Amino acid sequence: MKIRAAVLEEFGAPLEVQELELAEPKAGEVLVRLVACGVCHTDLYTASGADPSGYSPTVLGHEGAGVVERVGDGVSSVASGDHVVTLFSPQCRECEHCRDPRTNLCLAIREQQGQGYLPDGTTRLSRDGEAIRHFMGTSTFAEYTVMPEIALAKVSREAPLDRACLFACGLSTGLGAAMYTARVEAGSTCVVFGAGMVGLGAVAGCRLQGADRIVCVDLSDERLRLARGQGATDAISGGPDAVEQILGLTDGFGADYTFEATGNVAVMRQAVESARMGWGLATVCGVAGKGETLDIVPRFLITGRRVAGSSFGGVKGRDQVPQLVDRYLAGEIDVDAFVSHKLTLDDVNRGFELMEAQDGIRSVIDFA
Ligand SMILES: NC(=O)c1ccc[n+]([C@@H]2O[C@H](COP(=O)([O-])OP(=O)(O)OC[C@H]3O[C@@H](n4cnc5c(N)ncnc54)[C@H](O)[C@@H]3O)[C@@H](O)[C@H]2O)c1
Ligand SMILES: [Zn+2]
Ligand SMILES: [Zn+2]
């Protein structure tokens, strides 16, 4: 079938919205009609050429939600008409990692996905016979996409898809960091560095876990205001003295749980240093620049602090994204506050500009 999609032709150049050919889903694959898709930093990171593993031409986009149109042979967990959220982090439910509660890093299709192919090593996207690669196994800046069944979370049909799409990446990453990676305990003190989509999600996750105190740190007053709306009890301005300020707020000890959601390695270090001696856990969510390293004075570790990293918030996507969406539907998560702009697919580059200008939290492409 013919579809319209936003293609990354050349790094550093705007995406080009054009007509492509999309082949039918093969065995284990699903054809999804996209209804909404968020614009995330990872799309821009790849489009800019900064991502060392990037490739082109490819169709970007990974924060998608839509409706199943048709399924290939052997697909049993979703059917035509189901509402789905796309998962760049799949869940096969069979590999060693999927069977272990300690991680969400499914091993099933990692290699092919990383190179832009579907699990059988080919693409469904093409243009005049030339293969166009998939991106993050999702390629959701498109009217339709073909994805592996194991990379789709079936969610309630009651959830508006222009909200549900945020659970495909940023929001789940933040919520999950608090709920599944750190497993924040009720009554705890938490600190969240960064109040973008991921940090605000972490604030909400700490609140859902019953944290007593949630300190949010950011450079923008506007974003700190949003953090209070998600449950932050304290808001402080970021900078070199952030650790000192946090120690001042916590009797000199630091917090039970800290979260980094900025991508800045100096802030990651602050997250470690503001975690409490004895048991403080610092969870790193941000993606650092190529070659950057995190500096930790070992004394912080010897005295009982721990560091964890979190990819997609530790969320096992097919099982847990539907649960998170249900909590949104139950009124426990205010997702509306995150959708700042609605765009058409043709405006996708405007989504990048808004993100670079930190104008709003998320721009969502509406395919309707
Ligand atoms: N681990 C994952 O699976 C995953 C998934 C999605 C995004 N990410 C990463 O998470 C990070 C955050 O993503 P986002 O979409 O929320 O980004 P964002 O740019 O919207 O938010 C980052 C926030 O950090 C704040 N900030 C910058 N410097 C600061 C400082 N010194 N102190 C305090 N706050 C500071 C900014 O003001 C901004 O509000 C990025 O690095 C992104 O690549 C990781
Ligand atoms: Zn993302
Ligand atoms: Zn797996």
Coordinates of C-alpha atoms and ligand atoms in Angstrom, one line a residue:
M1 CA 0.0 0.0 0.0
K2 CA 1.0 3.6 -0.5
I3 CA 1.5 5.7 2.7
R4 CA 2.8 9.1 3.6
A5 CA 5.7 9.2 6.0
A6 CA 8.4 11.6 7.3
V7 CA 11.8 10.3 5.9
L8 CA 15.2 11.2 7.3
E9 CA 17.2 11.5 4.0
E10 CA 20.3 13.3 5.3
F11 CA 21.5 14.0 8.8
G12 CA 21.1 17.6 9.9
A13 CA 18.5 18.3 7.2
P14 CA 14.7 18.6 7.8
L15 CA 12.7 15.4 7.4
E16 CA 10.9 15.1 4.1
V17 CA 7.3 14.0 4.1
Q18 CA 6.6 11.9 1.1
E19 CA 4.9 8.8 -0.3
L20 CA 6.4 5.4 0.3
E21 CA 5.4 1.8 -0.3
L22 CA 4.5 -0.3 2.7
A23 CA 4.3 -4.1 2.2
E24 CA 1.8 -6.4 4.0
P25 CA 2.7 -7.8 7.4
K26 CA 4.6 -11.1 7.3
A27 CA 4.3 -13.9 9.9
G28 CA 4.5 -12.5 13.5
E29 CA 3.9 -8.9 12.2
V30 CA 1.1 -6.4 12.4
L31 CA -0.1 -3.5 10.2
V32 CA -1.0 -0.5 12.5
R33 CA -2.8 2.6 11.4
L34 CA -1.2 5.4 13.4
V35 CA -3.6 7.9 15.1
A36 CA -1.1 9.9 17.2
C37 CA 2.7 10.1 17.7
G38 CA 4.7 12.2 20.1
V39 CA 8.0 13.9 19.0
C40 CA 10.8 12.8 21.3
H41 CA 14.5 13.8 21.8
T42 CA 15.7 10.5 20.4
D43 CA 14.1 11.3 17.0
L44 CA 15.9 14.6 16.9
Y45 CA 19.2 13.0 18.2
T46 CA 19.1 10.6 15.2
A47 CA 18.0 13.3 12.7
S48 CA 20.8 15.6 13.8
G49 CA 23.5 13.0 13.1
A50 CA 24.7 13.0 16.7
D51 CA 23.7 9.4 17.2
P52 CA 26.7 7.2 16.2
S53 CA 24.5 4.3 15.4
G54 CA 22.1 6.3 13.2
Y55 CA 21.4 5.5 9.5
S56 CA 19.4 6.9 6.6
P57 CA 17.1 6.9 4.7
T58 CA 14.7 5.9 7.4
V59 CA 11.3 6.8 8.7
L60 CA 11.7 8.2 12.3
G61 CA 9.2 8.2 15.1
H62 CA 8.7 5.9 18.1
E63 CA 6.1 7.4 20.4
G64 CA 3.1 6.0 18.5
A65 CA -0.4 4.9 19.2
G66 CA -2.9 3.5 16.7
V67 CA -5.3 0.9 15.6
V68 CA -4.5 -2.6 14.4
E69 CA -5.5 -2.9 10.7
R70 CA -4.4 -6.4 9.8
V71 CA -2.2 -9.1 11.3
G72 CA 0.2 -11.6 9.7
D73 CA 0.3 -15.4 10.2
G74 CA 0.5 -16.6 13.7
V75 CA -0.3 -13.4 15.4
S76 CA -2.5 -14.1 18.4
S77 CA -2.1 -11.4 21.0
V78 CA -3.7 -8.6 18.9
A79 CA -6.5 -8.5 16.3
S80 CA -7.9 -6.0 13.9
G81 CA -9.5 -3.1 15.7
D82 CA -7.4 -3.3 18.8
H83 CA -5.9 -0.1 20.1
V84 CA -2.1 -0.4 20.6
V85 CA 0.9 1.6 21.8
T86 CA 4.1 1.0 20.0
L87 CA 7.1 -0.4 21.9
F88 CA 10.7 0.4 20.9
S89 CA 11.5 -1.9 23.8
P90 CA 9.7 -5.1 22.9
Q91 CA 8.7 -8.0 25.2
C92 CA 8.8 -11.5 23.7
R93 CA 7.9 -13.1 27.0
E94 CA 10.3 -16.0 26.2
C95 CA 13.9 -14.9 26.3
E96 CA 16.1 -15.1 29.4
H97 CA 15.5 -11.4 30.1
C98 CA 11.8 -11.4 29.6
R99 CA 11.5 -14.4 32.0
D100 CA 13.5 -12.5 34.7
P101 CA 11.7 -9.8 36.8
R102 CA 15.0 -7.8 37.1
T103 CA 15.0 -6.4 33.6
N104 CA 12.9 -5.3 30.6
L105 CA 15.7 -5.6 28.1
C106 CA 14.2 -8.2 25.8
L107 CA 16.9 -10.0 23.7
A108 CA 14.6 -11.3 21.0
I109 CA 15.1 -8.9 18.1
R110 CA 17.8 -6.5 19.3
E111 CA 20.3 -6.9 16.6
Q112 CA 18.0 -6.6 13.6
Q113 CA 16.0 -3.7 15.2
G114 CA 19.2 -1.8 15.9
Q115 CA 20.1 -2.0 12.2
G116 CA 16.7 -0.9 11.0
Y117 CA 15.3 -4.2 9.9
L118 CA 12.3 -6.3 11.0
P119 CA 13.2 -9.6 12.7
D120 CA 13.5 -11.5 9.4
G121 CA 16.3 -9.1 8.3
T122 CA 14.2 -7.2 5.6
T123 CA 12.1 -4.0 5.5
R124 CA 8.5 -3.5 4.7
L125 CA 9.2 0.1 3.7
S126 CA 10.4 1.0 0.2
R127 CA 10.5 3.6 -2.5
D128 CA 10.7 2.7 -6.1
G129 CA 12.1 -0.7 -5.2
E130 CA 14.8 0.8 -2.8
A131 CA 14.5 -0.5 0.7
I132 CA 13.9 2.2 3.4
R133 CA 14.9 1.1 6.9
H134 CA 12.7 1.1 10.0
F135 CA 13.7 3.1 13.0
M136 CA 13.7 1.7 16.6
G137 CA 11.5 -1.1 15.2
T138 CA 8.6 1.5 15.1
S139 CA 8.8 4.2 12.3
T140 CA 5.7 5.9 13.6
F141 CA 6.1 9.3 11.7
A142 CA 3.9 7.6 9.1
E143 CA 0.2 7.0 8.4
Y144 CA 0.8 3.2 8.8
T145 CA 3.6 1.0 10.0
V146 CA 4.4 -2.7 10.1
M147 CA 5.8 -3.9 13.4
P148 CA 6.5 -7.2 15.2
E149 CA 3.6 -8.4 17.4
I150 CA 6.0 -8.5 20.4
A151 CA 6.5 -4.7 20.1
L152 CA 2.8 -3.8 20.5
A153 CA 1.0 -3.2 23.8
K154 CA -2.7 -3.6 23.6
V155 CA -4.4 -0.9 25.6
S156 CA -7.9 0.0 26.6
R157 CA -10.1 1.4 23.8
E158 CA -11.3 4.0 26.2
A159 CA -7.9 5.8 26.2
P160 CA -7.7 8.7 23.8
L161 CA -4.8 7.7 21.5
D162 CA -3.3 11.3 21.5
R163 CA -2.7 10.7 25.2
A164 CA -1.9 7.0 25.1
C165 CA 1.0 7.7 22.7
L166 CA 3.1 9.3 25.4
F167 CA 3.2 6.0 27.2
A168 CA 5.2 4.7 24.2
C169 CA 8.4 6.4 25.5
G170 CA 8.9 9.5 27.7
L171 CA 6.0 9.2 30.2
S172 CA 6.5 5.4 30.8
T173 CA 10.3 6.0 31.1
G174 CA 9.7 8.4 34.0
L175 CA 6.9 6.6 35.7
G176 CA 8.7 3.3 35.4
A177 CA 12.0 4.6 36.7
A178 CA 10.2 5.3 40.0
M179 CA 7.8 2.3 40.0
Y180 CA 9.8 -0.5 38.4
T181 CA 13.5 0.4 38.5
A182 CA 13.8 2.2 41.9
R183 CA 10.6 0.7 43.3
V184 CA 10.2 3.8 45.5
E185 CA 8.8 2.8 49.0
A186 CA 5.9 4.7 50.5
G187 CA 6.9 7.5 52.9
S188 CA 10.2 8.1 51.1
T189 CA 12.0 11.3 50.2
C190 CA 12.7 11.6 46.4
V191 CA 14.6 14.1 44.2
V192 CA 14.0 14.3 40.5
F193 CA 16.5 16.3 38.4
G194 CA 14.9 17.5 35.2
A195 CA 11.3 18.3 34.6
G196 CA 10.9 17.4 30.9
M197 CA 8.6 14.5 29.9
V198 CA 10.8 11.9 31.6
G199 CA 11.4 13.9 34.9
L200 CA 7.7 14.9 35.2
G201 CA 6.8 11.2 34.7
A202 CA 9.2 10.3 37.5
V203 CA 7.6 12.9 39.8
A204 CA 4.2 11.3 39.0
G205 CA 5.7 7.8 39.6
C206 CA 7.1 8.8 43.0
R207 CA 3.7 10.2 43.9
L208 CA 1.9 7.0 42.8
Q209 CA 4.3 5.0 45.0
G210 CA 3.3 7.0 48.0
A211 CA 6.5 9.1 48.5
D212 CA 6.2 11.6 51.3
R213 CA 8.4 14.3 49.8
I214 CA 9.3 14.9 46.1
V215 CA 11.8 17.6 45.3
C216 CA 12.1 18.6 41.7
V217 CA 15.1 20.4 40.3
D218 CA 15.0 22.2 36.9
L219 CA 16.3 25.4 35.3
S220 CA 12.8 26.5 34.2
D221 CA 10.2 28.0 36.5
E222 CA 7.5 27.1 34.1
R223 CA 8.5 23.4 34.2
L224 CA 8.9 23.4 38.0
R225 CA 5.3 24.7 38.1
L226 CA 4.3 21.6 36.0
A227 CA 6.2 19.4 38.4
R228 CA 4.1 20.7 41.3
G229 CA 1.1 19.8 39.3
Q230 CA 2.4 16.2 39.1
G231 CA 3.0 16.0 42.8
A232 CA 6.3 17.7 43.6
T233 CA 6.2 19.0 47.1
D234 CA 9.4 21.2 46.7
A235 CA 10.9 22.8 43.6
I236 CA 14.4 24.2 43.4
S237 CA 16.4 25.8 40.7
G238 CA 19.2 23.7 39.2
G239 CA 22.9 24.6 39.1
P240 CA 26.2 23.9 40.9
D241 CA 24.7 24.3 44.4
A242 CA 21.8 21.9 43.8
V243 CA 23.3 19.2 46.0
E244 CA 23.9 21.6 48.9
Q245 CA 20.3 22.8 48.6
I246 CA 19.0 19.2 48.7
L247 CA 21.1 18.3 51.7
G248 CA 19.7 21.5 53.4
L249 CA 16.2 20.2 52.8
T250 CA 17.0 16.7 54.1
D251 CA 18.7 17.2 57.4
G252 CA 22.1 17.0 55.7
F253 CA 21.6 13.4 54.7
G254 CA 20.1 13.5 51.1
A255 CA 17.2 11.6 49.6
D256 CA 16.2 7.9 49.7
Y257 CA 15.8 8.0 45.9
T258 CA 17.1 10.4 43.3
F259 CA 16.4 10.4 39.6
E260 CA 18.3 12.0 36.8
A261 CA 16.3 13.0 33.7
T262 CA 18.5 15.6 31.9
G263 CA 21.1 13.7 29.9
N264 CA 23.8 15.9 31.5
V265 CA 26.6 13.9 33.1
A266 CA 27.3 16.7 35.7
V267 CA 23.7 16.4 36.8
M268 CA 24.0 12.6 37.0
R269 CA 26.8 13.1 39.4
Q270 CA 24.6 15.5 41.5
A271 CA 22.0 12.8 41.6
V272 CA 24.5 10.4 43.1
E273 CA 25.8 12.9 45.6
S274 CA 22.4 13.9 46.8
A275 CA 21.3 10.3 47.5
R276 CA 21.3 9.4 51.1
M277 CA 24.3 7.6 52.8
G278 CA 23.4 4.1 53.8
W279 CA 20.8 3.3 51.2
G280 CA 20.2 6.1 48.8
L281 CA 19.6 4.9 45.2
A282 CA 20.3 7.2 42.2
T283 CA 18.5 6.2 39.0
V284 CA 19.9 7.5 35.7
C285 CA 17.4 7.9 32.9
G286 CA 19.1 10.5 30.7
V287 CA 21.1 9.6 27.6
A288 CA 24.5 11.2 27.7
G289 CA 26.4 12.5 24.7
K290 CA 28.8 10.3 22.8
G291 CA 31.9 9.5 24.7
E292 CA 30.9 11.2 27.9
T293 CA 31.4 9.5 31.2
L294 CA 29.9 9.8 34.7
D295 CA 32.4 10.8 37.5
I296 CA 31.7 9.4 40.9
V297 CA 33.9 9.7 43.9
P298 CA 34.0 6.1 45.2
R299 CA 33.5 7.2 48.8
F300 CA 29.9 7.9 47.9
L301 CA 29.4 4.3 47.0
I302 CA 31.4 2.8 49.9
T303 CA 29.1 4.7 52.3
G304 CA 26.1 3.0 50.9
R305 CA 24.8 4.8 47.9
R306 CA 23.8 2.8 44.9
V307 CA 23.5 3.7 41.2
A308 CA 21.0 2.2 38.7
G309 CA 20.3 2.9 35.0
S310 CA 16.9 2.6 33.6
S311 CA 15.9 2.0 30.0
F312 CA 12.2 2.7 29.2
G313 CA 11.8 2.9 33.0
G314 CA 12.3 -0.9 33.4
V315 CA 8.8 -1.2 32.0
K316 CA 7.9 -4.6 30.5
G317 CA 5.9 -3.1 27.7
R318 CA 3.2 -5.5 26.8
D319 CA 2.4 -6.3 30.4
Q320 CA 2.8 -3.0 32.1
V321 CA 2.0 -0.2 29.5
P322 CA -1.6 -1.3 29.5
Q323 CA -1.6 -1.1 33.4
L324 CA -0.1 2.4 33.3
V325 CA -2.8 3.5 30.8
D326 CA -5.5 2.0 33.1
R327 CA -4.1 4.1 35.9
Y328 CA -4.3 7.2 33.6
L329 CA -8.0 6.3 32.8
A330 CA -8.7 5.9 36.6
G331 CA -7.6 9.5 37.0
E332 CA -4.3 8.8 38.7
I333 CA -2.1 10.4 36.1
D334 CA -2.7 13.8 34.6
V335 CA -1.5 13.3 31.0
D336 CA -3.3 16.3 29.5
A337 CA -0.7 18.6 31.1
F338 CA 2.0 17.1 28.9
V339 CA 0.5 17.6 25.5
S340 CA 1.5 21.2 24.6
H341 CA 1.1 21.2 20.8
K342 CA -0.9 19.3 18.2
L343 CA 0.7 19.0 14.8
T344 CA 0.0 17.4 11.4
L345 CA 2.5 15.0 9.9
D346 CA 3.6 17.7 7.5
D347 CA 4.6 19.9 10.5
V348 CA 6.9 17.3 11.9
N349 CA 10.0 19.5 11.6
R350 CA 8.1 22.2 13.6
G351 CA 7.9 19.6 16.4
F352 CA 11.7 19.5 16.4
E353 CA 11.9 23.3 16.5
L354 CA 9.5 23.5 19.5
M355 CA 11.5 20.8 21.3
E356 CA 14.8 22.7 20.7
A357 CA 13.2 25.9 22.0
Q358 CA 11.8 23.9 25.1
D359 CA 8.4 25.2 24.1
G360 CA 6.0 22.9 25.9
I361 CA 6.6 19.3 27.1
R362 CA 5.4 17.3 24.1
S363 CA 4.2 18.0 20.6
V364 CA 1.9 15.3 19.3
I365 CA 1.3 14.5 15.7
D366 CA -2.4 13.9 15.0
F367 CA -3.0 11.7 11.9
A368 CA -6.8 12.0 12.0
Ligands
LIG1 N1 16.3 5.9 29.4 C1 15.4 5.9 28.5 O1 14.8 4.9 28.1 C2 15.0 7.2 27.9 C3 13.8 7.4 27.2 C4 13.5 8.7 26.8 C5 14.3 9.8 27.0 N2 15.5 9.6 27.7 C6 16.4 10.6 28.0 O2 16.0 11.3 29.2 C7 16.4 12.6 29.2 C8 15.3 13.6 29.4 O3 14.3 13.5 28.4 P1 13.2 14.6 28.3 O4 12.3 14.3 27.1 O5 12.5 14.7 29.6 O6 14.1 15.9 28.0 P2 13.8 17.5 28.2 O7 14.9 18.1 27.5 O8 12.4 17.8 27.9 O9 14.0 17.7 29.8 C9 15.3 17.9 30.4 C10 15.1 18.9 31.5 O10 16.3 18.9 32.2 C11 16.5 20.3 32.6 N3 17.8 20.6 33.0 C12 18.9 20.9 32.2 N4 20.0 21.1 32.9 C13 19.6 20.9 34.2 C14 20.4 21.1 35.4 N5 21.6 21.4 35.5 N6 19.7 20.8 36.6 C15 18.4 20.5 36.6 N7 17.7 20.4 35.4 C16 18.3 20.6 34.3 C17 16.0 21.1 31.5 O11 15.6 22.4 31.9 C18 14.8 20.3 31.0 O12 13.5 20.7 31.6 C19 17.1 12.8 27.8 O13 18.5 12.6 28.0 C20 16.5 11.7 27.0 O14 17.4 11.4 25.9 C21 15.8 8.3 28.1
ZN2 ZN 11.7 8.6 23.0
ZN3 ZN 12.3 -11.2 25.3

